[in-house]
PDB file of C-alpha atoms and ligand atoms in Angstrom:
ATOM      1  CA  MET E   1      33.128 -13.215   7.421  1.00 38.00           C
ATOM      2  CA  PRO E   2      29.527 -14.040   6.470  1.00 42.00           C
ATOM      3  CA  ASP E   3      28.407 -13.168   2.955  1.00 44.00           C
ATOM      4  CA  SER E   4      25.871 -10.699   4.279  1.00 44.00           C
ATOM      5  CA  LEU E   5      28.709  -8.478   5.439  1.00 44.00           C
ATOM      6  CA  THR E   6      30.715  -8.656   2.255  1.00 51.00           C
ATOM      7  CA  ALA E   7      28.189  -8.888  -0.571  1.00 52.00           C
ATOM      8  CA  PRO E   8      28.364  -5.796  -2.768  1.00 53.00           C
ATOM      9  CA  PRO E   9      25.294  -3.638  -3.355  1.00 49.00           C
ATOM     10  CA  PRO E  10      23.009  -5.103  -6.023  1.00 46.00           C
ATOM     11  CA  THR E  11      23.781  -2.486  -8.617  1.00 43.00           C
ATOM     12  CA  THR E  12      27.101  -4.173  -9.252  1.00 36.00           C
ATOM     13  CA  GLU E  13      25.612  -7.662  -9.322  1.00 39.00           C
ATOM     14  CA  VAL E  14      22.596  -7.332 -11.544  1.00 38.00           C
ATOM     15  CA  PRO E  15      23.415  -7.198 -15.252  1.00 42.00           C
ATOM     16  CA  PRO E  16      21.927  -3.847 -16.279  1.00 42.00           C
ATOM     17  CA  ALA E  17      20.581  -5.278 -19.509  1.00 44.00           C
ATOM     18  CA  GLU E  18      18.282  -7.565 -17.532  1.00 44.00           C
ATOM     19  CA  LEU E  19      16.609  -4.703 -15.713  1.00 41.00           C
ATOM     20  CA  PRO E  20      14.178  -2.175 -17.078  1.00 46.00           C
ATOM     21  CA  ALA E  21      15.641   1.312 -16.863  1.00 50.00           C
ATOM     22  CA  SER E  22      13.048   2.341 -14.281  1.00 43.00           C
ATOM     23  CA  LEU E  23      14.140  -0.410 -11.895  1.00 40.00           C
ATOM     24  CA  ARG E  24      17.790   0.174 -12.555  1.00 46.00           C
ATOM     25  CA  GLU E  25      17.469   3.831 -11.732  1.00 45.00           C
ATOM     26  CA  ALA E  26      14.838   3.940  -9.029  1.00 40.00           C
ATOM     27  CA  GLY E  27      14.729   0.475  -7.518  1.00 47.00           C
ATOM     28  CA  LEU E  28      18.244  -0.750  -7.245  1.00 45.00           C
ATOM     29  CA  ALA E  29      20.732   2.008  -7.926  1.00 48.00           C
ATOM     30  CA  ASN E  30      19.192   4.520  -5.571  1.00 50.00           C
ATOM     31  CA  TRP E  31      19.557   2.855  -2.236  1.00 57.00           C
ATOM     32  CA  ILE E  32      22.386   5.281  -1.690  1.00 58.00           C
ATOM     33  CA  ARG E  33      21.309   8.859  -2.160  1.00 62.00           C
ATOM     34  CA  GLU E  34      24.017  11.118  -3.430  1.00 59.00           C
ATOM     35  CA  PRO E  35      24.066  14.515  -1.743  1.00 57.00           C
ATOM     36  CA  LEU E  36      21.723  16.823  -3.585  1.00 52.00           C
ATOM     37  CA  ASP E  37      22.731  20.299  -2.494  1.00 51.00           C
ATOM     38  CA  ASP E  38      23.544  22.380   0.561  1.00 49.00           C
ATOM     39  CA  ALA E  39      19.941  22.157   1.696  1.00 51.00           C
ATOM     40  CA  VAL E  40      20.600  18.542   2.637  1.00 54.00           C
ATOM     41  CA  ASP E  41      24.046  19.376   4.086  1.00 65.00           C
ATOM     42  CA  ARG E  42      25.887  17.501   1.343  1.00 68.00           C
ATOM     43  CA  THR E  43      25.713  14.280   3.267  1.00 79.00           C
ATOM     44  CA  ARG E  44      25.084  10.963   1.504  1.00 80.00           C
ATOM     45  CA  ARG E  45      22.169   9.044   2.937  1.00 83.00           C
ATOM     46  CA  VAL E  46      21.933   5.286   2.806  1.00 83.00           C
ATOM     47  CA  ILE E  47      18.520   3.684   2.591  1.00 87.00           C
ATOM     48  CA  VAL E  48      18.324   0.170   3.979  1.00 86.00           C
ATOM     49  CA  PRO E  49      15.255  -1.491   2.478  1.00 87.00           C
ATOM     50  CA  PRO E  50      12.910  -3.208   4.945  1.00 90.00           C
ATOM     51  CA  ALA E  51      13.332  -6.934   5.515  1.00 90.00           C
ATOM     52  CA  ALA E  52       9.851  -7.729   4.219  1.00 91.00           C
ATOM     53  CA  ALA E  53      10.760  -6.158   0.883  1.00 88.00           C
ATOM     54  CA  THR E  54      14.031  -7.990   0.391  1.00 86.00           C
ATOM     55  CA  MET E  55      13.576 -11.578   1.637  1.00 89.00           C
ATOM     56  CA  GLY E  56      13.930 -13.988  -1.244  1.00 87.00           C
ATOM     57  CA  THR E  57      15.722 -11.450  -3.424  1.00 81.00           C
ATOM     58  CA  PRO E  58      19.393 -10.615  -4.016  1.00 76.00           C
ATOM     59  CA  LEU E  59      18.900  -7.464  -1.945  1.00 77.00           C
ATOM     60  CA  ARG E  60      18.571  -9.667   1.121  1.00 78.00           C
ATOM     61  CA  GLU E  61      22.308 -10.177   1.209  1.00 74.00           C
ATOM     62  CA  CYS E  62      23.223  -6.541   0.715  1.00 73.00           C
ATOM     63  CA  GLN E  63      22.316  -5.225   4.131  1.00 76.00           C
ATOM     64  CA  GLY E  64      25.867  -5.575   5.425  1.00 78.00           C
ATOM     65  CA  ALA E  65      27.290  -3.734   2.447  1.00 75.00           C
ATOM     66  CA  LEU E  66      24.796  -0.922   2.877  1.00 78.00           C
ATOM     67  CA  MET E  67      25.628  -0.676   6.562  1.00 80.00           C
ATOM     68  CA  ALA E  68      29.338  -0.537   5.743  1.00 78.00           C
ATOM     69  CA  GLU E  69      28.571   2.199   3.221  1.00 77.00           C
ATOM     70  CA  ALA E  70      26.847   4.256   5.898  1.00 80.00           C
ATOM     71  CA  ARG E  71      30.012   4.265   8.001  1.00 83.00           C
ATOM     72  CA  ARG E  72      32.007   6.051   5.302  1.00 80.00           C
ATOM     73  CA  PRO E  73      32.847   9.762   5.771  1.00 81.00           C
ATOM     74  CA  ASP E  74      30.032  12.208   5.119  1.00 80.00           C
ATOM     75  CA  THR E  75      27.543   9.365   4.970  1.00 83.00           C
ATOM     76  CA  ILE E  76      24.656   8.538   7.313  1.00 87.00           C
ATOM     77  CA  PHE E  77      21.535   6.406   7.315  1.00 90.00           C
ATOM     78  CA  MET E  78      18.376   7.979   5.966  1.00 90.00           C
ATOM     79  CA  MET E  79      16.307   9.371   8.816  1.00 91.00           C
ATOM     80  CA  GLY E  80      13.541  11.931   8.555  1.00 92.00           C
ATOM     81  CA  ASP E  81      12.659  13.657   5.314  1.00 90.00           C
ATOM     82  CA  ASN E  82      13.984  11.982   2.200  1.00 88.00           C
ATOM     83  CA  PRO E  83      14.720  14.804  -0.276  1.00 82.00           C
ATOM     84  CA  ALA E  84      13.484  12.512  -3.062  1.00 84.00           C
ATOM     85  CA  LEU E  85       9.955  12.585  -1.615  1.00 92.00           C
ATOM     86  CA  PRO E  86       7.652  15.597  -1.516  1.00 94.00           C
ATOM     87  CA  PRO E  87       7.452  17.029   2.006  1.00 95.00           C
ATOM     88  CA  MET E  88       4.292  16.269   3.956  1.00 97.00           C
ATOM     89  CA  PRO E  89       2.387  18.916   5.915  1.00 98.00           C
ATOM     90  CA  GLU E  90       2.824  18.986   9.675  1.00 98.00           C
ATOM     91  CA  ARG E  91      -0.654  17.555  10.214  1.00 98.00           C
ATOM     92  CA  PRO E  92      -1.250  15.306   7.235  1.00 98.00           C
ATOM     93  CA  ALA E  93      -4.750  14.383   6.137  1.00 98.00           C
ATOM     94  CA  LEU E  94      -5.914  11.455   4.038  1.00 98.00           C
ATOM     95  CA  LYS E  95      -5.759  13.631   0.929  1.00 98.00           C
ATOM     96  CA  ASP E  96      -2.042  14.304   1.512  1.00 98.00           C
ATOM     97  CA  PHE E  97      -1.279  10.610   1.552  1.00 98.00           C
ATOM     98  CA  PHE E  98      -3.192  10.136  -1.693  1.00 98.00           C
ATOM     99  CA  GLN E  99      -1.424  13.030  -3.367  1.00 97.00           C
ATOM    100  CA  LEU E 100       2.079  12.847  -1.900  1.00 98.00           C
ATOM    101  CA  ARG E 101       2.763   9.266  -0.880  1.00 98.00           C
ATOM    102  CA  LEU E 102       0.600   6.511  -2.371  1.00 98.00           C
ATOM    103  CA  SER E 103       1.702   4.979  -5.667  1.00 95.00           C
ATOM    104  CA  THR E 104       0.076   6.749  -8.590  1.00 91.00           C
ATOM    105  CA  ILE E 105      -1.432   3.578  -9.991  1.00 89.00           C
ATOM    106  CA  GLY E 106      -2.700   2.471  -6.565  1.00 93.00           C
ATOM    107  CA  ALA E 107      -4.256   5.812  -5.679  1.00 94.00           C
ATOM    108  CA  ASN E 108      -5.857   6.124  -9.080  1.00 92.00           C
ATOM    109  CA  HIS E 109      -7.222   2.588  -8.918  1.00 92.00           C
ATOM    110  CA  MET E 110      -8.961   3.316  -5.597  1.00 95.00           C
ATOM    111  CA  LEU E 111     -10.260   6.688  -6.779  1.00 95.00           C
ATOM    112  CA  GLN E 112     -11.694   5.068  -9.906  1.00 93.00           C
ATOM    113  CA  SER E 113     -13.217   2.276  -7.863  1.00 94.00           C
ATOM    114  CA  ALA E 114     -14.897   4.795  -5.558  1.00 96.00           C
ATOM    115  CA  ARG E 115     -16.166   6.806  -8.507  1.00 94.00           C
ATOM    116  CA  VAL E 116     -17.704   3.706 -10.101  1.00 92.00           C
ATOM    117  CA  ALA E 117     -19.318   2.709  -6.792  1.00 95.00           C
ATOM    118  CA  ARG E 118     -20.757   6.188  -6.419  1.00 96.00           C
ATOM    119  CA  GLU E 119     -22.045   6.226  -9.990  1.00 94.00           C
ATOM    120  CA  ASN E 120     -23.714   2.892  -9.248  1.00 94.00           C
ATOM    121  CA  GLY E 121     -25.612   4.641  -6.477  1.00 97.00           C
ATOM    122  CA  LEU E 122     -24.134   2.562  -3.679  1.00 98.00           C
ATOM    123  CA  ASP E 123     -24.215   3.465   0.003  1.00 98.00           C
ATOM    124  CA  GLU E 124     -21.510   5.882   1.188  1.00 98.00           C
ATOM    125  CA  LYS E 125     -19.975   3.192   3.367  1.00 98.00           C
ATOM    126  CA  VAL E 126     -19.365   1.093   0.249  1.00 98.00           C
ATOM    127  CA  VAL E 127     -17.934   4.060  -1.655  1.00 98.00           C
ATOM    128  CA  MET E 128     -15.640   4.861   1.270  1.00 98.00           C
ATOM    129  CA  ALA E 129     -14.514   1.232   1.484  1.00 98.00           C
ATOM    130  CA  CYS E 130     -13.771   1.263  -2.263  1.00 98.00           C
ATOM    131  CA  LEU E 131     -11.741   4.451  -1.842  1.00 98.00           C
ATOM    132  CA  LEU E 132      -9.527   2.815   0.799  1.00 98.00           C
ATOM    133  CA  HIS E 133      -9.591  -0.874  -0.094  1.00 98.00           C
ATOM    134  CA  ASP E 134      -6.034  -1.196  -1.479  1.00 98.00           C
ATOM    135  CA  ILE E 135      -4.377   1.560   0.563  1.00 98.00           C
ATOM    136  CA  ALA E 136      -1.878  -0.941   1.987  1.00 98.00           C
ATOM    137  CA  ILE E 137      -0.721  -1.983  -1.486  1.00 97.00           C
ATOM    138  CA  ALA E 138      -0.423   1.635  -2.558  1.00 97.00           C
ATOM    139  CA  GLY E 139       1.503   2.793   0.501  1.00 98.00           C
ATOM    140  CA  LEU E 140       2.744   0.094   2.839  1.00 97.00           C
ATOM    141  CA  LEU E 141       2.729  -3.653   2.132  1.00 96.00           C
ATOM    142  CA  SER E 142       1.062  -5.865  -0.466  1.00 96.00           C
ATOM    143  CA  ALA E 143       0.968  -9.278   1.230  1.00 97.00           C
ATOM    144  CA  ASN E 144      -2.127  -9.521   3.448  1.00 98.00           C
ATOM    145  CA  HIS E 145      -3.122  -6.111   2.158  1.00 98.00           C
ATOM    146  CA  GLY E 146      -6.747  -6.354   3.267  1.00 98.00           C
ATOM    147  CA  HIS E 147      -5.678  -6.773   6.870  1.00 98.00           C
ATOM    148  CA  TRP E 148      -2.999  -4.081   6.835  1.00 98.00           C
ATOM    149  CA  GLY E 149      -5.354  -1.663   5.125  1.00 98.00           C
ATOM    150  CA  ALA E 150      -8.243  -2.356   7.493  1.00 98.00           C
ATOM    151  CA  GLN E 151      -6.040  -1.802  10.537  1.00 98.00           C
ATOM    152  CA  MET E 152      -4.668   1.451   9.185  1.00 98.00           C
ATOM    153  CA  VAL E 153      -8.067   3.025   8.741  1.00 98.00           C
ATOM    154  CA  ALA E 154     -10.039   1.364  11.555  1.00 98.00           C
ATOM    155  CA  PRO E 155      -9.853   4.267  14.053  1.00 98.00           C
ATOM    156  CA  TYR E 156     -11.136   6.703  11.449  1.00 98.00           C
ATOM    157  CA  VAL E 157     -13.966   4.931   9.636  1.00 98.00           C
ATOM    158  CA  ASP E 158     -17.147   3.047  10.455  1.00 98.00           C
ATOM    159  CA  GLU E 159     -16.487  -0.458  11.744  1.00 98.00           C
ATOM    160  CA  GLU E 160     -18.331  -1.894   8.752  1.00 98.00           C
ATOM    161  CA  VAL E 161     -15.972  -0.111   6.335  1.00 98.00           C
ATOM    162  CA  ALA E 162     -12.856  -1.521   8.009  1.00 98.00           C
ATOM    163  CA  TRP E 163     -14.408  -5.005   8.101  1.00 98.00           C
ATOM    164  CA  ALA E 164     -15.258  -4.846   4.410  1.00 98.00           C
ATOM    165  CA  ILE E 165     -11.719  -3.766   3.508  1.00 98.00           C
ATOM    166  CA  GLU E 166     -10.222  -6.636   5.485  1.00 98.00           C
ATOM    167  CA  LYS E 167     -12.466  -9.283   3.922  1.00 98.00           C
ATOM    168  CA  HIS E 168     -12.316  -8.120   0.297  1.00 98.00           C
ATOM    169  CA  GLU E 169      -8.872  -9.720   0.082  1.00 98.00           C
ATOM    170  CA  ALA E 170     -10.354 -13.206   0.580  1.00 98.00           C
ATOM    171  CA  LEU E 171     -13.625 -12.564  -1.262  1.00 98.00           C
ATOM    172  CA  ARG E 172     -11.737 -11.663  -4.457  1.00 97.00           C
ATOM    173  CA  TYR E 173     -10.861 -15.337  -4.958  1.00 97.00           C
ATOM    174  CA  PHE E 174     -14.401 -16.690  -4.690  1.00 98.00           C
ATOM    175  CA  PRO E 175     -17.225 -16.136  -7.179  1.00 97.00           C
ATOM    176  CA  ASP E 176     -20.728 -15.136  -6.188  1.00 97.00           C
ATOM    177  CA  GLU E 177     -22.871 -15.649  -9.233  1.00 94.00           C
ATOM    178  CA  SER E 178     -25.966 -14.355  -7.440  1.00 97.00           C
ATOM    179  CA  VAL E 179     -24.508 -10.864  -7.875  1.00 96.00           C
ATOM    180  CA  GLY E 180     -22.617 -11.531 -11.099  1.00 94.00           C
ATOM    181  CA  TYR E 181     -19.160 -11.752  -9.555  1.00 95.00           C
ATOM    182  CA  THR E 182     -16.833 -14.245 -11.226  1.00 94.00           C
ATOM    183  CA  TYR E 183     -13.220 -15.187 -10.515  1.00 95.00           C
ATOM    184  CA  PRO E 184     -11.120 -12.282 -11.849  1.00 93.00           C
ATOM    185  CA  HIS E 185      -9.545 -12.821 -15.231  1.00 91.00           C
ATOM    186  CA  ALA E 186      -6.673 -10.673 -13.970  1.00 89.00           C
ATOM    187  CA  TYR E 187      -5.914 -13.246 -11.258  1.00 93.00           C
ATOM    188  CA  ILE E 188      -5.530 -15.955 -13.905  1.00 94.00           C
ATOM    189  CA  GLU E 189      -2.941 -13.733 -15.542  1.00 91.00           C
ATOM    190  CA  TYR E 190      -1.311 -12.743 -12.238  1.00 92.00           C
ATOM    191  CA  PHE E 191      -1.122 -16.132 -10.524  1.00 95.00           C
ATOM    192  CA  GLY E 192      -1.594 -18.680 -13.317  1.00 96.00           C
ATOM    193  CA  PRO E 193      -4.668 -20.787 -14.088  1.00 95.00           C
ATOM    194  CA  ASP E 194      -3.942 -23.385 -11.392  1.00 96.00           C
ATOM    195  CA  TYR E 195      -3.548 -21.044  -8.430  1.00 97.00           C
ATOM    196  CA  CYS E 196      -5.515 -22.195  -5.440  1.00 97.00           C
ATOM    197  CA  PRO E 197      -5.863 -19.856  -2.448  1.00 97.00           C
ATOM    198  CA  PRO E 198      -4.527 -21.281   0.827  1.00 98.00           C
ATOM    199  CA  ASP E 199      -6.804 -22.728   3.484  1.00 98.00           C
ATOM    200  CA  TYR E 200      -6.729 -19.682   5.730  1.00 98.00           C
ATOM    201  CA  ILE E 201      -8.072 -17.534   2.900  1.00 98.00           C
ATOM    202  CA  ARG E 202     -10.828 -20.067   2.213  1.00 98.00           C
ATOM    203  CA  ARG E 203     -11.782 -20.094   5.904  1.00 98.00           C
ATOM    204  CA  GLU E 204     -11.894 -16.291   5.962  1.00 98.00           C
ATOM    205  CA  TYR E 205     -14.111 -16.311   2.897  1.00 98.00           C
ATOM    206  CA  GLU E 206     -16.498 -18.871   4.383  1.00 98.00           C
ATOM    207  CA  ALA E 207     -16.828 -16.912   7.616  1.00 98.00           C
ATOM    208  CA  ALA E 208     -17.283 -13.631   5.749  1.00 98.00           C
ATOM    209  CA  ARG E 209     -19.947 -15.237   3.552  1.00 98.00           C
ATOM    210  CA  ARG E 210     -22.107 -15.781   6.620  1.00 98.00           C
ATOM    211  CA  HIS E 211     -21.526 -12.331   8.117  1.00 98.00           C
ATOM    212  CA  ARG E 212     -24.178  -9.620   8.112  1.00 98.00           C
ATOM    213  CA  TRP E 213     -21.813  -7.211   6.369  1.00 98.00           C
ATOM    214  CA  TYR E 214     -20.906  -9.690   3.624  1.00 98.00           C
ATOM    215  CA  MET E 215     -22.451  -7.636   0.829  1.00 98.00           C
ATOM    216  CA  THR E 216     -20.513  -4.479   1.783  1.00 98.00           C
ATOM    217  CA  SER E 217     -17.267  -6.335   1.219  1.00 98.00           C
ATOM    218  CA  ARG E 218     -18.593  -8.159  -1.849  1.00 98.00           C
ATOM    219  CA  LEU E 219     -19.455  -4.791  -3.390  1.00 97.00           C
ATOM    220  CA  ILE E 220     -15.794  -3.767  -3.091  1.00 97.00           C
ATOM    221  CA  THR E 221     -14.846  -6.770  -5.206  1.00 96.00           C
ATOM    222  CA  ILE E 222     -17.519  -5.971  -7.766  1.00 95.00           C
ATOM    223  CA  ASN E 223     -16.400  -2.366  -8.135  1.00 93.00           C
ATOM    224  CA  ASP E 224     -12.752  -3.472  -8.074  1.00 89.00           C
ATOM    225  CA  ILE E 225     -13.083  -5.349 -11.340  1.00 68.00           C
ATOM    226  CA  TYR E 226     -14.201  -2.497 -13.531  1.00 56.00           C
ATOM    227  CA  SER E 227     -11.857   0.163 -12.346  1.00 55.00           C
ATOM    228  CA  PHE E 228      -8.435  -0.588 -13.808  1.00 60.00           C
ATOM    229  CA  ASP E 229      -8.441   2.028 -16.527  1.00 65.00           C
ATOM    230  CA  PRO E 230      -5.043   3.767 -16.671  1.00 68.00           C
ATOM    231  CA  GLY E 231      -6.468   6.364 -19.064  1.00 75.00           C
ATOM    232  CA  VAL E 232      -8.908   7.726 -16.504  1.00 80.00           C
ATOM    233  CA  VAL E 233      -7.577   9.966 -13.764  1.00 84.00           C
ATOM    234  CA  VAL E 234      -9.847  10.928 -10.873  1.00 91.00           C
ATOM    235  CA  ASP E 235      -8.953  13.912  -8.731  1.00 95.00           C
ATOM    236  CA  PHE E 236      -9.231  13.415  -4.988  1.00 97.00           C
ATOM    237  CA  SER E 237     -11.389  16.542  -4.730  1.00 97.00           C
ATOM    238  CA  GLU E 238     -14.190  14.593  -6.417  1.00 97.00           C
ATOM    239  CA  LEU E 239     -14.459  12.449  -3.284  1.00 97.00           C
ATOM    240  CA  GLU E 240     -13.666  15.116  -0.717  1.00 97.00           C
ATOM    241  CA  ASP E 241     -17.259  15.550   0.472  1.00 98.00           C
ATOM    242  CA  LEU E 242     -17.577  11.811   1.010  1.00 98.00           C
ATOM    243  CA  VAL E 243     -14.304  11.729   2.949  1.00 98.00           C
ATOM    244  CA  GLY E 244     -15.481  14.641   5.084  1.00 98.00           C
ATOM    245  CA  ARG E 245     -18.539  12.684   6.153  1.00 98.00           C
ATOM    246  CA  ASN E 246     -16.968   9.241   6.470  1.00 98.00           C
ATOM    247  CA  PHE E 247     -13.357   9.641   7.603  1.00 98.00           C
ATOM    248  CA  ARG E 248     -12.633  11.071  11.073  1.00 98.00           C
ATOM    249  CA  GLN E 249      -9.529  13.057  10.319  1.00 98.00           C
ATOM    250  CA  PRO E 250      -7.557  13.531  13.588  1.00 98.00           C
ATOM    251  CA  ALA E 251      -6.766  17.156  14.444  1.00 98.00           C
ATOM    252  CA  GLU E 252      -3.115  16.269  15.172  1.00 98.00           C
ATOM    253  CA  GLY E 253      -2.729  14.738  11.713  1.00 98.00           C
ATOM    254  CA  LEU E 254      -2.533  11.086  10.669  1.00 98.00           C
ATOM    255  CA  GLY E 255       0.556   9.638  12.309  1.00 98.00           C
ATOM    256  CA  PHE E 256       0.525  11.970  15.303  1.00 98.00           C
ATOM    257  CA  ASP E 257      -2.758  11.294  17.110  1.00 98.00           C
ATOM    258  CA  GLY E 258      -1.394   8.618  19.415  1.00 98.00           C
ATOM    259  CA  SER E 259      -3.766   6.009  17.957  1.00 98.00           C
ATOM    260  CA  PRO E 260      -2.712   2.342  17.885  1.00 98.00           C
ATOM    261  CA  VAL E 261      -2.080   2.671  14.136  1.00 98.00           C
ATOM    262  CA  ALA E 262      -0.312   6.048  14.057  1.00 98.00           C
ATOM    263  CA  HIS E 263       2.984   4.269  13.357  1.00 98.00           C
ATOM    264  CA  MET E 264       1.617   2.904  10.083  1.00 98.00           C
ATOM    265  CA  TRP E 265       0.896   6.394   8.806  1.00 98.00           C
ATOM    266  CA  ARG E 266       4.299   7.634  10.030  1.00 98.00           C
ATOM    267  CA  THR E 267       5.904   4.769   8.116  1.00 98.00           C
ATOM    268  CA  MET E 268       4.368   6.209   4.965  1.00 98.00           C
ATOM    269  CA  ILE E 269       5.509   9.733   5.860  1.00 98.00           C
ATOM    270  CA  TRP E 270       9.108   8.568   6.412  1.00 97.00           C
ATOM    271  CA  PRO E 271       9.240   5.203   4.605  1.00 96.00           C
ATOM    272  CA  ASN E 272      13.023   5.117   4.361  1.00 93.00           C
ATOM    273  CA  ASN E 273      13.915   5.643   7.999  1.00 95.00           C
ATOM    274  CA  PHE E 274      16.588   3.204   9.180  1.00 93.00           C
ATOM    275  CA  LEU E 275      14.703   2.829  12.475  1.00 95.00           C
TER     276      LEU E 275
HETATM  277 FE1  LIG N   1      -7.389  -5.613  -2.998  1.00 89.96          FE
HETATM  278 FE1  LIG N   2      -8.418  -3.213  -5.911  1.00 89.96          FE
END
């Protein structure tokens, strides 16, 4: 039998002392949700983490064990509302994703970035782009986050805003001293001093550099740098007027408007669905 069918869940493999308590409790031990109460019919629900989140990690080999677990009595795969997440309204708006789904640090980072951009007197398109620029990291996927984020919001924002969000990912790696933007110190800490972005990122940067909307995207990177202050919390209501003017909220709710990206928003509503 292949290992993937017999490997035990990671909680029994990872020495607890090597994991911070937060990971032990929330990241690894909780793939299997114990029944909470009668409201969730006392059935255990097994969460199978998505492939993109587990490749290259010990969790990769646990899928078979999780699937076997789901076949036990009174146990099913997680589908629909996960009782561990706050319920979303029937017709969710951008604000609901910020308040009920996006990571706290990610949402706060974008809110701070938008506040700084607004205080700097920048155009509303720039402020809106700052507010959404890392939405993929905060709610969906980190790798290629500029592209995922731009696609998610494209039907609802000005084309220039989506373009700027997509390109900020590449522009972050390349200085522009004419506007005082230098290579981020944080990236030296994150990726090491010798990290060199791959060719496709360099090509994206070079093309973006020549584009008429270059400065819109560059301004995201400028306002990105100064907005990592965990002590400052910005309430979404501060940006609500801006969102009202610059984000076309669908009447059916994000995830249910039949747009080509509705599935991305639904994935954030029900992130633990087996299918
Ligand atoms: Fe980013
Ligand atoms: Fe950012």
